[in-house]
Coordinates of C-alpha atoms and ligand atoms in Angstrom, one line a residue:
M1 CA 96.9 103.3 92.0
I2 CA 100.9 104.0 92.0
Y3 CA 103.3 101.2 91.2
R4 CA 106.7 100.6 92.7
S5 CA 109.5 98.4 91.3
F6 CA 109.8 94.5 92.4
G7 CA 113.5 94.5 93.2
T8 CA 115.7 94.1 90.2
T9 CA 113.3 92.8 87.6
N10 CA 111.0 94.5 85.2
I11 CA 108.2 94.2 86.8
K12 CA 105.8 97.2 88.5
L13 CA 103.5 96.2 91.7
S14 CA 100.9 98.0 92.9
Q15 CA 101.4 99.6 96.4
I16 CA 98.8 98.1 97.8
G17 CA 98.0 94.3 97.5
F18 CA 94.7 92.3 98.4
G19 CA 96.3 89.9 102.1
A20 CA 93.9 86.9 101.4
M21 CA 93.6 86.1 105.2
R22 CA 90.8 88.2 106.4
F23 CA 87.8 87.7 104.5
P24 CA 84.1 88.9 105.2
L25 CA 82.8 85.3 106.6
T26 CA 79.0 84.4 107.1
E27 CA 79.6 82.7 110.1
E28 CA 81.3 85.6 112.5
Y29 CA 83.8 82.7 114.4
D30 CA 84.2 80.7 111.5
P31 CA 87.2 81.4 109.4
T32 CA 86.6 78.4 106.5
K33 CA 82.8 80.2 105.8
I34 CA 84.1 83.1 103.4
D35 CA 81.5 85.0 102.0
E36 CA 82.3 84.3 99.1
V37 CA 79.7 86.5 96.6
K38 CA 81.2 89.9 99.3
A39 CA 85.1 88.6 99.2
T40 CA 84.5 87.8 95.2
E41 CA 83.2 91.2 94.9
M42 CA 86.0 92.5 96.8
L43 CA 88.5 90.8 94.9
H44 CA 87.1 92.4 91.6
Y45 CA 86.8 95.8 92.5
A46 CA 90.7 95.9 94.1
I47 CA 91.2 94.2 90.6
D48 CA 89.4 96.7 88.7
N49 CA 91.2 99.2 90.2
G50 CA 94.7 98.5 89.9
V51 CA 95.4 95.5 92.7
N52 CA 97.6 93.6 91.0
Y53 CA 99.1 91.5 93.5
I54 CA 97.2 89.1 95.6
D55 CA 98.6 87.6 98.1
N56 CA 97.5 84.0 99.8
A57 CA 99.0 80.7 101.8
Y58 CA 97.7 77.0 102.4
P59 CA 96.6 77.2 105.8
Y60 CA 94.7 80.9 105.6
H61 CA 90.9 80.8 106.2
R62 CA 92.1 77.5 107.8
Q63 CA 93.4 75.9 104.4
T64 CA 89.5 77.3 102.4
S65 CA 91.4 80.2 101.2
E66 CA 93.2 79.2 98.0
I67 CA 90.1 76.6 96.9
F68 CA 88.3 80.1 97.0
L69 CA 90.9 82.3 95.3
G70 CA 90.9 79.9 92.5
K71 CA 87.5 80.8 92.0
A72 CA 87.1 83.9 92.0
L73 CA 89.9 85.4 90.1
R74 CA 88.1 82.6 87.0
D75 CA 86.9 85.0 84.2
G76 CA 90.1 86.9 83.5
Y77 CA 91.2 88.3 86.9
R78 CA 93.6 85.4 86.8
E79 CA 95.9 86.6 84.2
R80 CA 95.5 90.3 85.3
V81 CA 97.4 89.7 88.8
Y82 CA 100.7 88.6 90.1
L83 CA 99.5 86.0 92.1
A84 CA 101.7 84.7 95.3
T85 CA 100.9 81.9 97.5
K86 CA 103.1 80.3 100.8
M87 CA 104.8 76.5 101.2
P88 CA 103.6 75.2 105.5
V89 CA 106.8 74.6 105.9
W90 CA 105.8 73.4 109.6
L91 CA 104.0 70.4 107.6
V92 CA 107.1 69.1 105.0
K93 CA 108.7 66.3 106.5
S94 CA 111.0 65.8 102.8
K95 CA 111.6 67.0 100.2
D96 CA 108.5 65.1 98.0
D97 CA 106.2 66.5 101.3
S98 CA 107.1 70.0 99.9
I99 CA 106.7 69.0 96.1
K100 CA 103.5 67.2 97.0
Y101 CA 101.8 70.5 98.9
F102 CA 103.1 72.7 95.8
E103 CA 101.6 70.7 93.2
E104 CA 98.1 70.2 96.0
Q105 CA 98.9 74.5 96.1
L106 CA 98.5 74.5 92.0
L107 CA 95.4 72.8 91.8
R108 CA 93.7 75.0 94.4
L109 CA 94.3 77.8 92.4
Q110 CA 93.1 76.9 89.5
T111 CA 96.7 77.5 87.9
D112 CA 99.7 76.3 86.3
V113 CA 101.9 78.5 87.6
I114 CA 102.8 80.7 91.3
D115 CA 104.3 84.2 90.2
M116 CA 105.3 84.4 93.6
Y117 CA 106.2 81.5 96.1
L118 CA 107.6 82.1 99.8
L119 CA 108.2 79.6 102.1
H120 CA 106.3 80.6 105.0
S121 CA 106.7 82.1 108.1
L122 CA 110.9 80.7 108.3
S123 CA 111.7 81.1 111.9
K124 CA 114.8 79.2 113.2
N125 CA 113.1 75.8 113.5
A126 CA 111.4 76.3 110.2
W127 CA 114.6 77.1 108.9
K128 CA 116.2 73.8 110.2
T129 CA 113.5 71.2 108.2
V130 CA 114.5 74.0 105.7
Q131 CA 118.1 72.9 105.6
E132 CA 117.2 69.4 106.6
C133 CA 114.6 68.6 103.8
N134 CA 116.8 70.3 101.0
V135 CA 113.7 72.3 100.5
L136 CA 115.5 75.2 98.6
G137 CA 116.6 72.3 96.3
C138 CA 113.0 72.1 95.6
L139 CA 112.3 75.6 94.7
D140 CA 115.2 75.6 92.2
E141 CA 113.6 72.6 90.5
M142 CA 110.4 74.4 90.4
L143 CA 111.5 77.8 89.7
N144 CA 113.5 75.8 86.8
A145 CA 110.7 74.2 85.8
G146 CA 109.2 77.9 85.1
K147 CA 106.0 76.3 88.1
I148 CA 106.8 79.6 89.7
R149 CA 108.3 82.6 88.9
Y150 CA 110.3 84.5 91.6
A151 CA 111.3 82.6 95.1
G152 CA 110.9 84.2 98.6
F153 CA 110.4 83.6 102.0
S154 CA 107.9 85.3 104.6
F155 CA 109.7 86.0 108.7
H156 CA 108.8 86.0 112.0
D157 CA 111.9 85.6 114.3
E158 CA 114.4 87.6 115.2
L159 CA 117.1 90.2 112.9
P160 CA 119.9 87.9 113.0
L161 CA 118.5 85.2 110.9
F162 CA 116.9 87.2 109.3
K163 CA 120.2 88.4 107.5
E164 CA 121.2 84.9 107.9
I165 CA 118.5 84.1 105.4
V166 CA 118.7 86.9 103.2
D167 CA 122.3 86.2 102.5
A168 CA 121.7 82.4 102.4
Y169 CA 119.9 82.5 99.0
P170 CA 119.2 84.1 95.7
W171 CA 116.0 85.2 96.8
T172 CA 113.8 88.0 95.3
F173 CA 111.8 88.8 97.8
C174 CA 110.7 89.0 101.1
L175 CA 107.9 89.6 103.5
I176 CA 107.9 91.1 107.0
Q177 CA 105.8 92.1 109.3
L178 CA 106.4 96.1 110.1
N179 CA 104.1 98.7 111.3
Y180 CA 104.6 102.2 112.5
V181 CA 104.4 100.6 116.2
D182 CA 106.6 97.0 115.0
I183 CA 110.0 99.1 114.2
D184 CA 112.0 97.1 116.2
Y185 CA 110.5 93.9 116.5
Q186 CA 111.8 90.8 114.2
A187 CA 113.3 92.0 110.6
G188 CA 112.3 95.1 111.4
L189 CA 113.9 98.3 110.2
E190 CA 117.1 97.4 110.3
G191 CA 115.6 94.1 108.3
L192 CA 114.4 96.3 105.9
E193 CA 116.3 98.2 105.2
Y194 CA 119.2 94.9 105.4
A195 CA 117.4 93.2 102.5
H196 CA 116.8 96.2 100.9
K197 CA 120.0 96.2 100.6
K198 CA 120.9 93.2 99.2
G199 CA 118.3 93.7 96.0
L200 CA 114.9 92.1 97.4
A201 CA 112.3 93.4 96.7
V202 CA 110.4 94.1 100.5
M203 CA 107.0 93.4 101.0
V204 CA 104.7 94.5 104.6
M205 CA 102.4 92.0 106.2
E206 CA 100.5 93.1 109.0
P207 CA 100.7 97.0 108.6
L208 CA 97.8 97.9 110.5
R209 CA 98.9 95.7 113.1
G210 CA 95.9 93.0 112.1
G211 CA 93.6 96.1 112.6
K212 CA 94.6 97.1 116.2
L213 CA 96.0 100.4 114.4
A214 CA 93.0 101.3 113.1
N215 CA 89.6 100.2 114.8
N216 CA 88.7 101.2 118.6
V217 CA 91.6 103.4 118.5
P218 CA 92.3 104.9 121.9
K219 CA 91.7 108.5 122.3
R220 CA 94.4 109.7 123.1
V221 CA 96.1 108.3 119.9
L222 CA 93.5 109.6 118.4
E223 CA 94.1 113.1 119.4
I224 CA 98.0 112.6 118.2
I225 CA 96.8 111.8 114.7
G226 CA 94.7 115.0 114.7
G227 CA 98.0 116.7 115.1
S228 CA 98.9 115.4 111.7
R229 CA 98.7 118.7 108.5
W230 CA 96.4 115.5 106.8
K231 CA 92.5 115.0 107.9
Q232 CA 92.9 111.1 107.7
T233 CA 91.6 107.6 109.4
P234 CA 93.9 105.9 111.5
A235 CA 93.7 103.4 109.0
Q236 CA 95.4 106.1 106.9
F237 CA 97.5 107.3 109.1
A238 CA 98.9 103.7 109.6
L239 CA 99.2 103.3 105.7
R240 CA 101.2 106.6 105.4
W241 CA 104.1 106.0 107.4
V242 CA 104.6 102.2 105.9
L243 CA 103.8 103.8 102.1
N244 CA 106.2 106.5 102.5
R245 CA 109.3 104.5 102.9
P246 CA 110.8 103.5 99.4
E247 CA 112.6 101.0 100.3
I248 CA 109.3 98.8 100.4
T249 CA 107.6 97.6 96.9
C250 CA 103.8 96.4 98.3
V251 CA 102.1 96.8 101.0
L252 CA 99.5 93.9 102.0
S253 CA 95.9 94.7 103.4
G254 CA 93.9 92.4 104.8
M255 CA 90.5 93.2 104.2
S256 CA 87.3 92.3 105.8
T257 CA 85.1 95.2 103.8
L258 CA 84.5 96.1 100.2
A259 CA 84.5 99.7 102.0
Q260 CA 88.2 99.3 103.4
V261 CA 88.8 97.8 100.5
K262 CA 87.5 101.5 98.6
E263 CA 89.7 103.2 101.4
N264 CA 92.6 101.8 101.0
I265 CA 92.8 101.9 97.1
A266 CA 91.6 105.2 97.1
F267 CA 94.6 106.0 99.5
A268 CA 97.3 103.9 97.8
S269 CA 96.2 106.2 94.5
G270 CA 98.6 109.0 96.4
E271 CA 102.2 109.1 95.9
H272 CA 103.6 108.6 99.5
I273 CA 107.5 107.8 99.4
D274 CA 109.7 110.5 101.2
T275 CA 105.9 112.5 102.2
L276 CA 106.8 112.6 106.2
T277 CA 108.6 115.8 107.6
A278 CA 110.1 115.0 110.8
D279 CA 107.7 116.8 113.1
E280 CA 105.2 114.1 111.6
L281 CA 107.2 111.3 112.0
Q282 CA 107.5 112.8 115.9
L283 CA 103.8 112.0 116.0
Y284 CA 104.4 108.5 115.0
A285 CA 107.1 108.3 117.8
Q286 CA 104.2 109.4 120.7
A287 CA 101.7 106.8 118.9
R288 CA 104.6 104.4 119.4
E289 CA 105.1 105.1 122.8
F290 CA 101.6 104.9 124.0
Y291 CA 100.8 101.2 122.2
R292 CA 104.3 100.0 123.2
S293 CA 103.1 101.3 127.4
R294 CA 99.8 99.6 126.8
T295 CA 100.2 96.7 125.3
K296 CA 100.4 93.3 127.6
V297 CA 100.5 90.2 124.5
N298 CA 101.8 91.1 121.1
C299 CA 99.0 89.0 119.5
T300 CA 97.8 90.8 116.2
Q301 CA 94.6 88.0 115.6
C302 CA 96.0 86.8 112.5
G303 CA 95.0 83.6 114.3
Y304 CA 97.8 81.3 112.9
C305 CA 97.3 79.6 116.3
M306 CA 94.0 77.9 116.1
P307 CA 91.9 75.3 115.5
C308 CA 93.5 75.0 119.7
P309 CA 92.7 71.1 120.7
Q310 CA 90.6 72.7 123.8
K311 CA 88.7 75.0 121.6
I312 CA 90.1 77.6 123.2
P313 CA 89.2 81.2 121.5
I314 CA 92.7 82.3 121.6
P315 CA 93.3 85.5 119.7
F316 CA 89.4 86.4 121.0
I317 CA 90.8 86.3 124.1
L318 CA 93.9 87.5 124.5
E319 CA 92.3 90.7 122.3
I320 CA 90.2 90.9 125.7
Y321 CA 92.7 90.8 128.1
N322 CA 94.8 93.2 126.2
D323 CA 91.5 95.7 125.5
A324 CA 91.7 95.7 129.3
R325 CA 94.4 97.2 130.1
M326 CA 94.2 99.1 126.8
Y327 CA 91.2 101.2 127.3
G328 CA 91.2 100.7 131.6
A329 CA 88.1 99.2 130.4
I330 CA 88.3 95.9 132.4
D331 CA 84.9 95.6 133.4
D332 CA 83.5 95.6 129.7
S333 CA 86.5 92.9 129.3
R334 CA 84.8 90.8 131.7
W335 CA 81.3 91.1 130.9
M336 CA 82.5 89.6 126.8
Y337 CA 84.2 86.9 128.8
K338 CA 81.8 86.3 130.6
V339 CA 79.3 86.0 127.5
F340 CA 80.9 85.4 124.3
V341 CA 83.4 82.5 126.0
K342 CA 81.4 79.1 126.8
P343 CA 82.9 78.0 130.2
E344 CA 84.3 74.8 128.8
H345 CA 85.7 76.6 126.3
R346 CA 87.7 79.3 128.9
A347 CA 90.8 79.7 129.0
D348 CA 91.6 77.9 132.1
R349 CA 91.2 74.4 129.6
C350 CA 94.6 75.1 128.5
T351 CA 96.4 72.4 128.9
A352 CA 99.7 73.8 127.6
C353 CA 100.2 71.0 125.4
G354 CA 102.1 74.1 123.1
E355 CA 100.4 73.6 119.5
C356 CA 99.1 77.2 119.6
E357 CA 102.7 78.5 120.7
E358 CA 104.8 76.4 118.3
K359 CA 102.0 78.3 115.3
C360 CA 102.8 81.2 116.8
P361 CA 104.4 83.8 114.8
Q362 CA 104.9 86.3 117.0
K363 CA 106.6 83.9 119.7
I364 CA 103.8 84.8 122.1
P365 CA 103.9 82.0 125.9
V366 CA 100.0 81.0 124.6
A367 CA 100.1 79.0 128.3
K368 CA 101.1 81.8 130.4
F369 CA 98.5 84.2 129.6
M370 CA 95.9 82.0 128.9
A371 CA 95.9 81.7 132.5
E372 CA 96.6 85.2 133.2
A373 CA 94.2 86.0 131.2
D374 CA 91.8 83.9 132.9
S375 CA 92.4 85.0 136.7
L376 CA 91.7 88.6 135.3
L377 CA 88.4 88.2 133.5
R378 CA 87.0 85.8 135.5
Q379 CA 84.4 87.5 138.1
S380 CA 83.3 85.5 141.4
G381 CA 80.0 83.9 140.8
D382 CA 80.8 82.8 137.0
D383 CA 80.7 79.1 136.5
A384 CA 84.0 76.7 137.9
Ligands
LIG401 N1 103.5 85.5 105.6 C1 103.2 85.5 107.5 O1 103.6 85.1 108.3 C2 101.7 86.4 107.4 C3 101.1 87.4 108.6 C4 100.1 87.6 108.5 C5 99.6 88.3 107.9 N2 100.4 88.2 106.3 C6 99.8 88.4 104.5 O2 99.8 89.9 105.2 C7 98.8 89.9 105.2 C8 98.3 91.6 105.8 O3 98.6 90.9 106.7 P1 96.8 91.1 108.3 O4 95.7 91.2 106.8 O5 97.4 91.9 109.6 O6 97.0 93.7 107.3 P2 96.6 94.6 108.5 O7 96.0 95.5 107.6 O8 97.7 94.5 109.5 O9 95.3 94.7 108.7 C9 94.3 93.9 108.8 C10 92.9 94.7 109.5 O10 92.3 95.3 109.2 C11 91.5 95.7 109.7 N3 91.1 97.3 107.9 C12 91.8 97.3 107.2 N4 91.7 98.1 106.1 C13 90.7 99.3 107.2 C14 90.5 100.4 107.1 N5 90.4 101.3 106.0 N6 89.8 100.7 108.0 C15 89.7 100.1 109.4 N7 90.3 99.1 109.3 C16 90.8 98.6 108.3 C17 90.2 94.7 109.2 O11 90.5 94.6 110.4 P3 88.9 94.1 111.2 O12 88.9 92.9 109.8 O13 89.1 94.0 112.3 O14 87.8 95.5 110.7 C18 91.5 94.2 108.6 O15 90.8 92.6 109.0 C19 97.2 89.1 105.4 O16 96.2 89.1 104.5 C20 98.5 87.6 104.9 O17 98.1 88.1 103.2 C21 101.5 87.1 106.1

């Protein structure tokens, strides 16, 4: 494992960190049913093989991820990692609330201190809450009391707000979405460079776009990857691009199988900073262009939108809606819609209540796409 400096501190973090948002499940569509045996094996393998940063958050796996992690890090594993989790800013109504959620997280994680604590998913509205409820005052108090060691934030909004937030508080680090497709989206590459110049450690999430750059990769993209001097999987092609950047401290990987953990850790045992040539960067530009031309909805299947009050499986519907265009396979998507989505949970049951749009880090106009998806995917003869 290669380690990189955590900003201006003396801490070194593994260049790949473990994201606790996509553990394997015992029941396919129920994120609360973490397969604890498999997930524990994956975590222990990662830590035993050099991963020393684990990223969690209050809502992951519908609030069960922190509880699971508290158990999985017993027997000495807690002491071997830097533990990160995030405050659910959207639930906070007062400074007392922020303290209440933090104390609850300590209990869930079975620890007295959070090494790296983030304000979760900052956007225009969340930033307003942070200011109105003096959440930064709460961070100061917890830092002074030694209950958190380093303060940071994760971000999902436009670049100017990102810069404003970077400059508003003495953060040690931030977490941004970055992959070879999303280079000028949200904070993007300009945000990466900005935060790095200001001395923040920059962590990266969604390096594989939630798995979209690794699984079921379109034939054209496989051809482009084949033009590289390395023999590599699509996941390695995508990880190589982020790990090439010297400004990044740690790339968070969400892994759902032990095989993925093994592959990604083996890949992270190599040095990747500044290893891509101009010709190779050109391959990424070609693949980016292809994805951009075929992507209808910018969903990364993070699941933040769920649960839907109408029980509509929003990420799944957006996925098959996108796939219809990506692979030109509309019949496959129609078949999946018919077979896997019960009539009472189909996209036409959306009431446009807006709950999901509030929570979506990508700001997707879900109601609009639910209507479009239903009209594309429903076949004549399907139940009304
Ligand atoms: N703060 C925030 O707002 C926020 C938002 C999003 C994420 N995060 C954090 O960032 C972490 C990383 O984001 P992410 O989970 O979206 O990461 P990601 O690496 O972009 O996507 C994870 C998915 O990629 C696939 N994958 C991983 N390794 C693979 C491999 N070697 N081969 C094939 N497929 C592979 C798996 O998909 P399958 O499961 O389909 O196989 C996995 O679930 C999260 O886990 C979470 O901790 C934070």
